[in-house]
mmCIF file of C-alpha atoms and ligand atoms in Angstrom:
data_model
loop_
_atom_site.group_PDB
_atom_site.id
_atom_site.type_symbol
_atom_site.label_atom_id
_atom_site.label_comp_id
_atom_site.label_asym_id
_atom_site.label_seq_id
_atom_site.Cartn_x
_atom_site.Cartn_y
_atom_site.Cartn_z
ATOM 1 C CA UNK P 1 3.450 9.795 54.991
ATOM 2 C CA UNK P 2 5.718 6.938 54.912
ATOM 3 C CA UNK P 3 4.262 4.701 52.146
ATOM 4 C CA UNK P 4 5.276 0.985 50.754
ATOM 5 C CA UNK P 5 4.712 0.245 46.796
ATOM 6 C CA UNK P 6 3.992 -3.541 46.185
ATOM 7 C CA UNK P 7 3.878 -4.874 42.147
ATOM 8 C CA UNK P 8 0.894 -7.372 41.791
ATOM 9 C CA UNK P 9 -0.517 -6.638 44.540
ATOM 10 C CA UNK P 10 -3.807 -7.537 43.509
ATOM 11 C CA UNK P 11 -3.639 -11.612 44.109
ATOM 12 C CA UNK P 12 -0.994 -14.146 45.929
ATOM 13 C CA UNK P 13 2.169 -13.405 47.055
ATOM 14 C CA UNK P 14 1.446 -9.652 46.578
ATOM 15 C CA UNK P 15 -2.121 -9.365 48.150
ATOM 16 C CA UNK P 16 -0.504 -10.777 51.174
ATOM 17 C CA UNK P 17 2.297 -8.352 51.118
ATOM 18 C CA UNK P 18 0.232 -5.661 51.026
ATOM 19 C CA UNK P 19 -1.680 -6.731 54.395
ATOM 20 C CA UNK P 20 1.598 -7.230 56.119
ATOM 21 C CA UNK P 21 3.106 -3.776 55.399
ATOM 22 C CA UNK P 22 -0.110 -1.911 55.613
ATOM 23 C CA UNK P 23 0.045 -4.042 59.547
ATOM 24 C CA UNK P 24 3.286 -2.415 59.997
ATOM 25 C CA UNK P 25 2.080 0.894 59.563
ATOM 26 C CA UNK P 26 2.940 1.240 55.794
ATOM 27 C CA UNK P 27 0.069 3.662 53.390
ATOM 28 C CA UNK P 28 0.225 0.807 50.589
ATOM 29 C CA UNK P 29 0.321 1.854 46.888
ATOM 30 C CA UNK P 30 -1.144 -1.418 45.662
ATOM 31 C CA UNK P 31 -0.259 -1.630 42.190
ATOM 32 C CA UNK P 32 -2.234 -4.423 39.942
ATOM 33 C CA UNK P 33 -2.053 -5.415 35.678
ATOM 34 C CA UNK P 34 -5.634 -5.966 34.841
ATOM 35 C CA UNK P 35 -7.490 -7.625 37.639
ATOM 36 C CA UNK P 36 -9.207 -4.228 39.394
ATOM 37 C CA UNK P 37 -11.903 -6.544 41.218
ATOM 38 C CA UNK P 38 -8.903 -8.255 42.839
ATOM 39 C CA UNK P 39 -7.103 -5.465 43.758
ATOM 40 C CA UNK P 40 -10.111 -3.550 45.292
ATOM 41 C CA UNK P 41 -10.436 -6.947 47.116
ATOM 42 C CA UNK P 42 -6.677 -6.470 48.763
ATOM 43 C CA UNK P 43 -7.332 -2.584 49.716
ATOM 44 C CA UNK P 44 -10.432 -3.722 51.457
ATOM 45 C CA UNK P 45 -8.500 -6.577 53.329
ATOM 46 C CA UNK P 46 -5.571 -4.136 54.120
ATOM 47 C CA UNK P 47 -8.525 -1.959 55.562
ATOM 48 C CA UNK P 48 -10.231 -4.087 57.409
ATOM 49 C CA UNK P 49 -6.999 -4.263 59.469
ATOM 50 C CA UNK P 50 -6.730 -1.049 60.412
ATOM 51 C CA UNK P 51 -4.601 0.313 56.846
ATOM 52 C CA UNK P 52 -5.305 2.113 53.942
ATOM 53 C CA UNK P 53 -3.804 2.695 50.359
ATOM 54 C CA UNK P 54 -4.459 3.236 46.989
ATOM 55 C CA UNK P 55 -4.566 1.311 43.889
ATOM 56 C CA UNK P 56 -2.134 2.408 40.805
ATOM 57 C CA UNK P 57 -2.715 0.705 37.849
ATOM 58 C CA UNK P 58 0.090 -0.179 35.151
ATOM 59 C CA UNK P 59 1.798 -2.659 33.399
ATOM 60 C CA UNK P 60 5.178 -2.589 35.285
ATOM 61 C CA UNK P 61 6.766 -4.274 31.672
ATOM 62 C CA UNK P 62 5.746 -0.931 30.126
ATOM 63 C CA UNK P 63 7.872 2.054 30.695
ATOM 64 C CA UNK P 64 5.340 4.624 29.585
ATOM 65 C CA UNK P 65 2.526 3.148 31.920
ATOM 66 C CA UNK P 66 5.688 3.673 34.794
ATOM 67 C CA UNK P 67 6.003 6.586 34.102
ATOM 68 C CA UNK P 68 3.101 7.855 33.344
ATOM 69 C CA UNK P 69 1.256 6.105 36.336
ATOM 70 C CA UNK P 70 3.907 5.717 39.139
ATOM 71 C CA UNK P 71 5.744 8.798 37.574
ATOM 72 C CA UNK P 72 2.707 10.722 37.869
ATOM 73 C CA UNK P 73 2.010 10.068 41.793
ATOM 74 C CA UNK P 74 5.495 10.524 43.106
ATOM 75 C CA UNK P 75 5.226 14.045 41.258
ATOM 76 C CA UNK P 76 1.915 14.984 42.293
ATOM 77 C CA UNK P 77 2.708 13.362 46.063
ATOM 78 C CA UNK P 78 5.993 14.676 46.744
ATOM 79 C CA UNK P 79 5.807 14.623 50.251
ATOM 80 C CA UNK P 80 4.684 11.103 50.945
ATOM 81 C CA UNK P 81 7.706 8.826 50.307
ATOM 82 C CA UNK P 82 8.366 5.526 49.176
ATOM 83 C CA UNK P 83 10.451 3.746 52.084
ATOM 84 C CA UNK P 84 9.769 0.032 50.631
ATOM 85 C CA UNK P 85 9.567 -1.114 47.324
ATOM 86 C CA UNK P 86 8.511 -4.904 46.720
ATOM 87 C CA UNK P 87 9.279 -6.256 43.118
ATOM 88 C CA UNK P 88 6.750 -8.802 43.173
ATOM 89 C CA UNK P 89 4.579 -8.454 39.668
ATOM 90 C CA UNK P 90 5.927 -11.939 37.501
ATOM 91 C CA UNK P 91 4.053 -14.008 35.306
ATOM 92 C CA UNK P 92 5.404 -17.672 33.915
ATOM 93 C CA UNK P 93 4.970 -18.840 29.844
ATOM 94 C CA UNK P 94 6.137 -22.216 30.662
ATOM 95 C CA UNK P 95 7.567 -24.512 27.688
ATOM 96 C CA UNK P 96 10.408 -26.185 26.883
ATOM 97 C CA UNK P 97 13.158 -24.166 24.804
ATOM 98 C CA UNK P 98 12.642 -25.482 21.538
ATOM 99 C CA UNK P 99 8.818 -25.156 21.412
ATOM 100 C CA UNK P 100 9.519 -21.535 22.661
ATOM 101 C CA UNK P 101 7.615 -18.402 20.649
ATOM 102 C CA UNK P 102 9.554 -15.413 20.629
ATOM 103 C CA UNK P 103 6.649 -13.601 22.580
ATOM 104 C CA UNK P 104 6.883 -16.328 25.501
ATOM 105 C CA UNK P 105 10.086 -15.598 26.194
ATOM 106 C CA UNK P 106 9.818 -11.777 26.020
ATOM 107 C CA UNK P 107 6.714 -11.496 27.739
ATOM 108 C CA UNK P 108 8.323 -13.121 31.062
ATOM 109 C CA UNK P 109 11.254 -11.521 30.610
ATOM 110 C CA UNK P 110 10.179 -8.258 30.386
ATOM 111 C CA UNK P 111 7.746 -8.474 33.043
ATOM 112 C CA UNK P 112 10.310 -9.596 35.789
ATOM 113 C CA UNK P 113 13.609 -7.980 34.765
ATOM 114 C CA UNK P 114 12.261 -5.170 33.089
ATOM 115 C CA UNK P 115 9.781 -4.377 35.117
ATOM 116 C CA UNK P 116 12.445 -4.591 37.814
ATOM 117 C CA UNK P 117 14.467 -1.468 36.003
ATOM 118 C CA UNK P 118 11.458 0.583 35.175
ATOM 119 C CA UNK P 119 10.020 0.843 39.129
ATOM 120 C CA UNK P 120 13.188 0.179 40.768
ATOM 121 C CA UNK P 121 14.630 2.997 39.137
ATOM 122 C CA UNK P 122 11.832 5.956 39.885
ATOM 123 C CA UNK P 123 11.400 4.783 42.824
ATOM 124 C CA UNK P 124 15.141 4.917 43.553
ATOM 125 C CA UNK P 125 15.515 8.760 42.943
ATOM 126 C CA UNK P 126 13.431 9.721 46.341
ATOM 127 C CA UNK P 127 15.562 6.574 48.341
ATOM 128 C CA UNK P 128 18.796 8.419 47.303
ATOM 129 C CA UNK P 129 17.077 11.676 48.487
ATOM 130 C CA UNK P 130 16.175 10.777 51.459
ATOM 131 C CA UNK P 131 18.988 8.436 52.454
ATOM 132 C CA UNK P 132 16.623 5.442 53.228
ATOM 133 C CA UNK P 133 15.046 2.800 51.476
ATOM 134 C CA UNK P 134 14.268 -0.705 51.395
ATOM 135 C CA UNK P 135 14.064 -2.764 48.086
ATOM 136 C CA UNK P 136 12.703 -6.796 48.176
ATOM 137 C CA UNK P 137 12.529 -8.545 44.697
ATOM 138 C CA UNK P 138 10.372 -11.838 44.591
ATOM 139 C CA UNK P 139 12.589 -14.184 42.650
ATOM 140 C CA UNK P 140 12.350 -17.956 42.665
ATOM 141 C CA UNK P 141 13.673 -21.190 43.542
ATOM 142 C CA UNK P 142 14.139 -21.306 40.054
ATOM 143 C CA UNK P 143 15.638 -18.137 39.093
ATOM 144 C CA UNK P 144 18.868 -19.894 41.855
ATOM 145 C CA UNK P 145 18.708 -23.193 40.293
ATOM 146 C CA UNK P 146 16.822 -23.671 36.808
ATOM 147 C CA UNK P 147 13.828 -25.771 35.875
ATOM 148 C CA UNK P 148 13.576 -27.392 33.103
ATOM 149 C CA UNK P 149 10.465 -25.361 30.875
ATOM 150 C CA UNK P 150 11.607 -22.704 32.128
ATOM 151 C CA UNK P 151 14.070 -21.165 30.686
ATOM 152 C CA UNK P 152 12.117 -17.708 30.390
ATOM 153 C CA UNK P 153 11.634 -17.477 33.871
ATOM 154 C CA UNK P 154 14.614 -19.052 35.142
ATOM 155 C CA UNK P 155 16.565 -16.447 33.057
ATOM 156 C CA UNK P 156 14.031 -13.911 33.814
ATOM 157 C CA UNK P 157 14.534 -14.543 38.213
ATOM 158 C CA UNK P 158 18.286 -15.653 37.873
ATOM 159 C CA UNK P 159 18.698 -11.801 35.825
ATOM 160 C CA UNK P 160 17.058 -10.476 39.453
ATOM 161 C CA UNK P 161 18.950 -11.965 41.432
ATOM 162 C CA UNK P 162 21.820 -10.794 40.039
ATOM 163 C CA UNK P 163 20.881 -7.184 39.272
ATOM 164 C CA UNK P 164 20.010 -7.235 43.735
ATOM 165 C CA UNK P 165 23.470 -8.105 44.346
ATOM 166 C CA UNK P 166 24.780 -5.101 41.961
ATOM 167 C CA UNK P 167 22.352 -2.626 43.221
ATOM 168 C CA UNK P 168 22.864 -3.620 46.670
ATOM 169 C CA UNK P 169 26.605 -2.584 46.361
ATOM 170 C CA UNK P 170 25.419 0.757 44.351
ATOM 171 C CA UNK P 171 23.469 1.764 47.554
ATOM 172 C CA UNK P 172 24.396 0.763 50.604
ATOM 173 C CA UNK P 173 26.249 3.979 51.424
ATOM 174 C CA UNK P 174 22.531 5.508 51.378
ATOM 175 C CA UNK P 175 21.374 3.259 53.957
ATOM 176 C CA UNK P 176 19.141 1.542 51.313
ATOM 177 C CA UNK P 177 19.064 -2.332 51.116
ATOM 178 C CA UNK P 178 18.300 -4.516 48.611
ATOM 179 C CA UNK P 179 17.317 -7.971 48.928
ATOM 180 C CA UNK P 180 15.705 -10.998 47.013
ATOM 181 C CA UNK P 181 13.072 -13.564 48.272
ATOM 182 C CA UNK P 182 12.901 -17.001 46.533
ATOM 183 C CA UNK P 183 9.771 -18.876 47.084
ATOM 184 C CA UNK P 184 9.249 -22.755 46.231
ATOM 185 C CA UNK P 185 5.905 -23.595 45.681
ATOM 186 C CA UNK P 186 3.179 -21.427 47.337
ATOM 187 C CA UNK P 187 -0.530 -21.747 47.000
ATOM 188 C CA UNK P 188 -1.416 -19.296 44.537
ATOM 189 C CA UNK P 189 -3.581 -18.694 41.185
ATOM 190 C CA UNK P 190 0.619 -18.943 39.472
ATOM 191 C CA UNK P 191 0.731 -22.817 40.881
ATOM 192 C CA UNK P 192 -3.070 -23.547 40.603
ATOM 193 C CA UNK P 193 -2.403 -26.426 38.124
ATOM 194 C CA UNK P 194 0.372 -28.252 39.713
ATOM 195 C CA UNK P 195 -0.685 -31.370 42.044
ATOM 196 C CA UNK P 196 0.503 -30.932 45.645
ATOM 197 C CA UNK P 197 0.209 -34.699 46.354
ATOM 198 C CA UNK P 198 2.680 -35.610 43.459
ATOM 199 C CA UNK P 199 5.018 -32.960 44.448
ATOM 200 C CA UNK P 200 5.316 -32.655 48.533
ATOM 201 C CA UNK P 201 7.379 -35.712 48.038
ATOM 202 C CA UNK P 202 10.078 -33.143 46.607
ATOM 203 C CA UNK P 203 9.783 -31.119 50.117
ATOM 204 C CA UNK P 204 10.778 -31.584 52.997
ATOM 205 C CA UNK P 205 8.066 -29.634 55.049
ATOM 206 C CA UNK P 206 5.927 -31.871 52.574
ATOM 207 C CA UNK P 207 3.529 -29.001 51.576
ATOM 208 C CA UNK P 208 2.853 -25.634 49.257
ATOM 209 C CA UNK P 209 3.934 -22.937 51.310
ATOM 210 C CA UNK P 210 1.236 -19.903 51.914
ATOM 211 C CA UNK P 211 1.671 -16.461 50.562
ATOM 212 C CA UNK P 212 1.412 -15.072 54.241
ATOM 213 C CA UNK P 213 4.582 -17.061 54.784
ATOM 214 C CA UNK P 214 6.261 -15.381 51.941
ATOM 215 C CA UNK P 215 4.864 -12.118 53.305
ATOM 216 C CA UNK P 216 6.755 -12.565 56.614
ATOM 217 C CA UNK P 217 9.772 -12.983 54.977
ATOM 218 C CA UNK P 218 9.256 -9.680 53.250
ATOM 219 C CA UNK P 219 7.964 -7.573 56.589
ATOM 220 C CA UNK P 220 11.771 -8.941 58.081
ATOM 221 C CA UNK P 221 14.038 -7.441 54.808
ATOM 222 C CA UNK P 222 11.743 -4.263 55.140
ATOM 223 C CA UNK P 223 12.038 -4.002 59.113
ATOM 224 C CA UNK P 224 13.936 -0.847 59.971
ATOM 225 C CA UNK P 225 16.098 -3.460 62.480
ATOM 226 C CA UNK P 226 17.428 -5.148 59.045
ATOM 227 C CA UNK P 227 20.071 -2.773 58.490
ATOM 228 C CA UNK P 228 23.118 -4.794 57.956
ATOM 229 C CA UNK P 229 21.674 -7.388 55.917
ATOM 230 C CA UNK P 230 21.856 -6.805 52.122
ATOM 231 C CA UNK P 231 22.583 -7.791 48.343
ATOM 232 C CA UNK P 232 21.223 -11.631 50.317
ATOM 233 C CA UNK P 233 18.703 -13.988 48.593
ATOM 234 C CA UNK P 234 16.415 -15.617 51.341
ATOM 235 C CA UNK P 235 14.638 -18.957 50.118
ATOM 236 C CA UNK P 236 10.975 -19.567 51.226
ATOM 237 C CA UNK P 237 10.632 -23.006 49.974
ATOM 238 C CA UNK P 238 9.508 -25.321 52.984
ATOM 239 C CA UNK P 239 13.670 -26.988 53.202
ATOM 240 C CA UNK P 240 14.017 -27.837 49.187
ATOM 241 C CA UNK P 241 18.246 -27.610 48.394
ATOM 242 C CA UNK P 242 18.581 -24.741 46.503
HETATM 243 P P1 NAP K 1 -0.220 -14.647 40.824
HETATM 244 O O1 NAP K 1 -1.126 -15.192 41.878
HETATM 245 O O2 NAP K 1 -0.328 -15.164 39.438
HETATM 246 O O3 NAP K 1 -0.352 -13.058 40.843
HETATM 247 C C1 NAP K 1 0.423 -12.306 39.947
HETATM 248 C C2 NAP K 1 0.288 -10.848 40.292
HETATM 249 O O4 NAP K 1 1.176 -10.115 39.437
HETATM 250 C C3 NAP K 1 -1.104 -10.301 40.055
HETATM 251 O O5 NAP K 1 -1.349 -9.337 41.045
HETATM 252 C C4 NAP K 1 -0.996 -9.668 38.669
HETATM 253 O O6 NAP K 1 -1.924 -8.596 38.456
HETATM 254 C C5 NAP K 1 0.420 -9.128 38.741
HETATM 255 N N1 NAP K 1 1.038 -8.910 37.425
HETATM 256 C C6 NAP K 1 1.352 -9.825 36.472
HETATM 257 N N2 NAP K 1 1.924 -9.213 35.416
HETATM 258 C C7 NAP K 1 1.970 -7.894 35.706
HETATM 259 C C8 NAP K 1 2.443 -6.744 35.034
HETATM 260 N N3 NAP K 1 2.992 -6.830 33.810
HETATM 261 N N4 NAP K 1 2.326 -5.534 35.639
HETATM 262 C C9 NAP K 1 1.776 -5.418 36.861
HETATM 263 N N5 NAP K 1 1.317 -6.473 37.566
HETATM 264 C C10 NAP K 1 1.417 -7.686 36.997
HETATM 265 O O7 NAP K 1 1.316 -14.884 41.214
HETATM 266 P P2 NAP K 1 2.017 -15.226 42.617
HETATM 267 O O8 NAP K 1 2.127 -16.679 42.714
HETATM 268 O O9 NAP K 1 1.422 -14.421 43.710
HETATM 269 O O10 NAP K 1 3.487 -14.692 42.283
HETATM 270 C C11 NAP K 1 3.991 -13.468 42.752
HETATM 271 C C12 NAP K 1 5.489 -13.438 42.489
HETATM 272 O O11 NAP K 1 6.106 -14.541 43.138
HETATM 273 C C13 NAP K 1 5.858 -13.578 40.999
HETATM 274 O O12 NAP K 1 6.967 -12.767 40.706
HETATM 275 C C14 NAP K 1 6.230 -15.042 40.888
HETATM 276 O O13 NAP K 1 7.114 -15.258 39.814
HETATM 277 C C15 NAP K 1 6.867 -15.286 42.228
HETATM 278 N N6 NAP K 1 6.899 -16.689 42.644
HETATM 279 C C16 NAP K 1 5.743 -17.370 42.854
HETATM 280 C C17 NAP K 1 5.816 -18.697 43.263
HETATM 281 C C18 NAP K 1 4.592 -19.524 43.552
HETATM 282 O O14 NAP K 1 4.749 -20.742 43.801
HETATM 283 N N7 NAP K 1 3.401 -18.991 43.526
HETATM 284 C C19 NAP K 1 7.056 -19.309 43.422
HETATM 285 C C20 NAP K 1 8.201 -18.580 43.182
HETATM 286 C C21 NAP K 1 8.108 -17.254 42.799
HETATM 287 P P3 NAP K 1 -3.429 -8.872 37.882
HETATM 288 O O15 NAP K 1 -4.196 -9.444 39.052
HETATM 289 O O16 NAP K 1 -3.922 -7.522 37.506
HETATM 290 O O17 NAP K 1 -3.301 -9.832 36.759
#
């Protein structure tokens, strides 16, 4: 069974993810932090068009809960294999530097670039076996340029971004490409506070994007067809310069 393994899955970006891979045949391992209601929610979506999956549970920041929880279903489902992984899980602690708390800046940090190594790397081992594999991080507009209160997050993305190009050289003999998406602002539970109105001014298409427009972005890097593109960072993000 061919299988796709999405990080927050259970709301935004993710959820819609899930629903576009599981429509392009993918068995979706549906990974989630805390919000089980939510991620029950996205299985039953994915169903109701026709997929199916399961949910895995784990703190992607934590390498025990990898290994433990991913660890534990690659080794007890050694025959299924993971053809697309999706980097997606990423929280924001926004505040400017000098207010900072140490746990701010670790807690974004570790959940995007860390989180990054601990999947990315099981997950690799079974790529490299099977000589196939398709890797999409979820990055940000302002991993590529900076925000100001951001510095967590812009440090956090920019560390992606830069750790896709590496890896993307590492494996390319394998047939296994490795790509980042950078989204602008997309209606989500992440951008829930900010005012549209007061910031469509900024873009061009002069709206929040959707998370099904992010999605399609992702379904194109993990086409089979997308063979020669890799180590590339694709901006969602309605026209802003980036
Ligand atoms: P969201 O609506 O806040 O959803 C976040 C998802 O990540 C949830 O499924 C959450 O699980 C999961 N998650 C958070 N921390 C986790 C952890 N440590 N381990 C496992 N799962 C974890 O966010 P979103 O807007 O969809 O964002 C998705 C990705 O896109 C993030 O990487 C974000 O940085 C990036 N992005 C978003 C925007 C935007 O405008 N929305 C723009 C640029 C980039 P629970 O439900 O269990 O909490």
């Amino acid at each position: 069974m061919n299988c796709a393994l999405v990080t927050g899955g259970s709301r935004g970006i993710g959820r819609a993810v899930c629903i576009k891979l599981a429509a392009m045949g993918y068995f979706m391992l549906v990974n989630y932090r805390s919000n089980r209601e939510e991620a029950e929610k996205t299985l039953s979506l994915l169903r109701e068009k026709g997929g199916d999956g399961v949910l895995l549970q784990f703190d992607v920041g934590s390498r025990e809960e990898v290994t433990r929880v991913l660890g534990g279903w690659i080794t007890e489902h050694a025959d299924n294999h993971i053809e697309v992984l999706v980097n997606n899980a990423g929280v924001k602690e926004d505040v400017l530097l000098m207010w900072m708390k140490d746990e701010q800046w670790s807690q974004v940090i570790n959940t995007s670039l860390n989180g990054f190594f601990y999947v990315t790397k099981l997950v690799l081992q079974d790529m490299l076996m099977q000589k196939y594999g398709r890797i999409i991080n979820i990055v940000s507009l302002s991993g590529l340029k900076g925000l100001p209160g951001q510095t967590n997050y812009s440090a956090a993305k920019g560390g992606v971004i830069a750790a896709t190009k590496a890896l993307a050289q590492e494996v390319g003999r394998r047939n296994i490409t490795v790509n980042a998406i950078a989204p602008g602002f997309i209606k989500t539970d992440m951008t829930e506070g900010l005012d549209e109105k007061q910031l469509r001014s900024l873009i061009p298409v002069s709206r929040f994007g959707e998370p099904e427009e992010v999605a399609h972005a992702v379904g194109f890097f993990a086409s089979k067809e997308s063979s020669y593109i890799t180590g590339e960072v694709l901006s969602v993000n309605g026209g802003m310069y980036s």
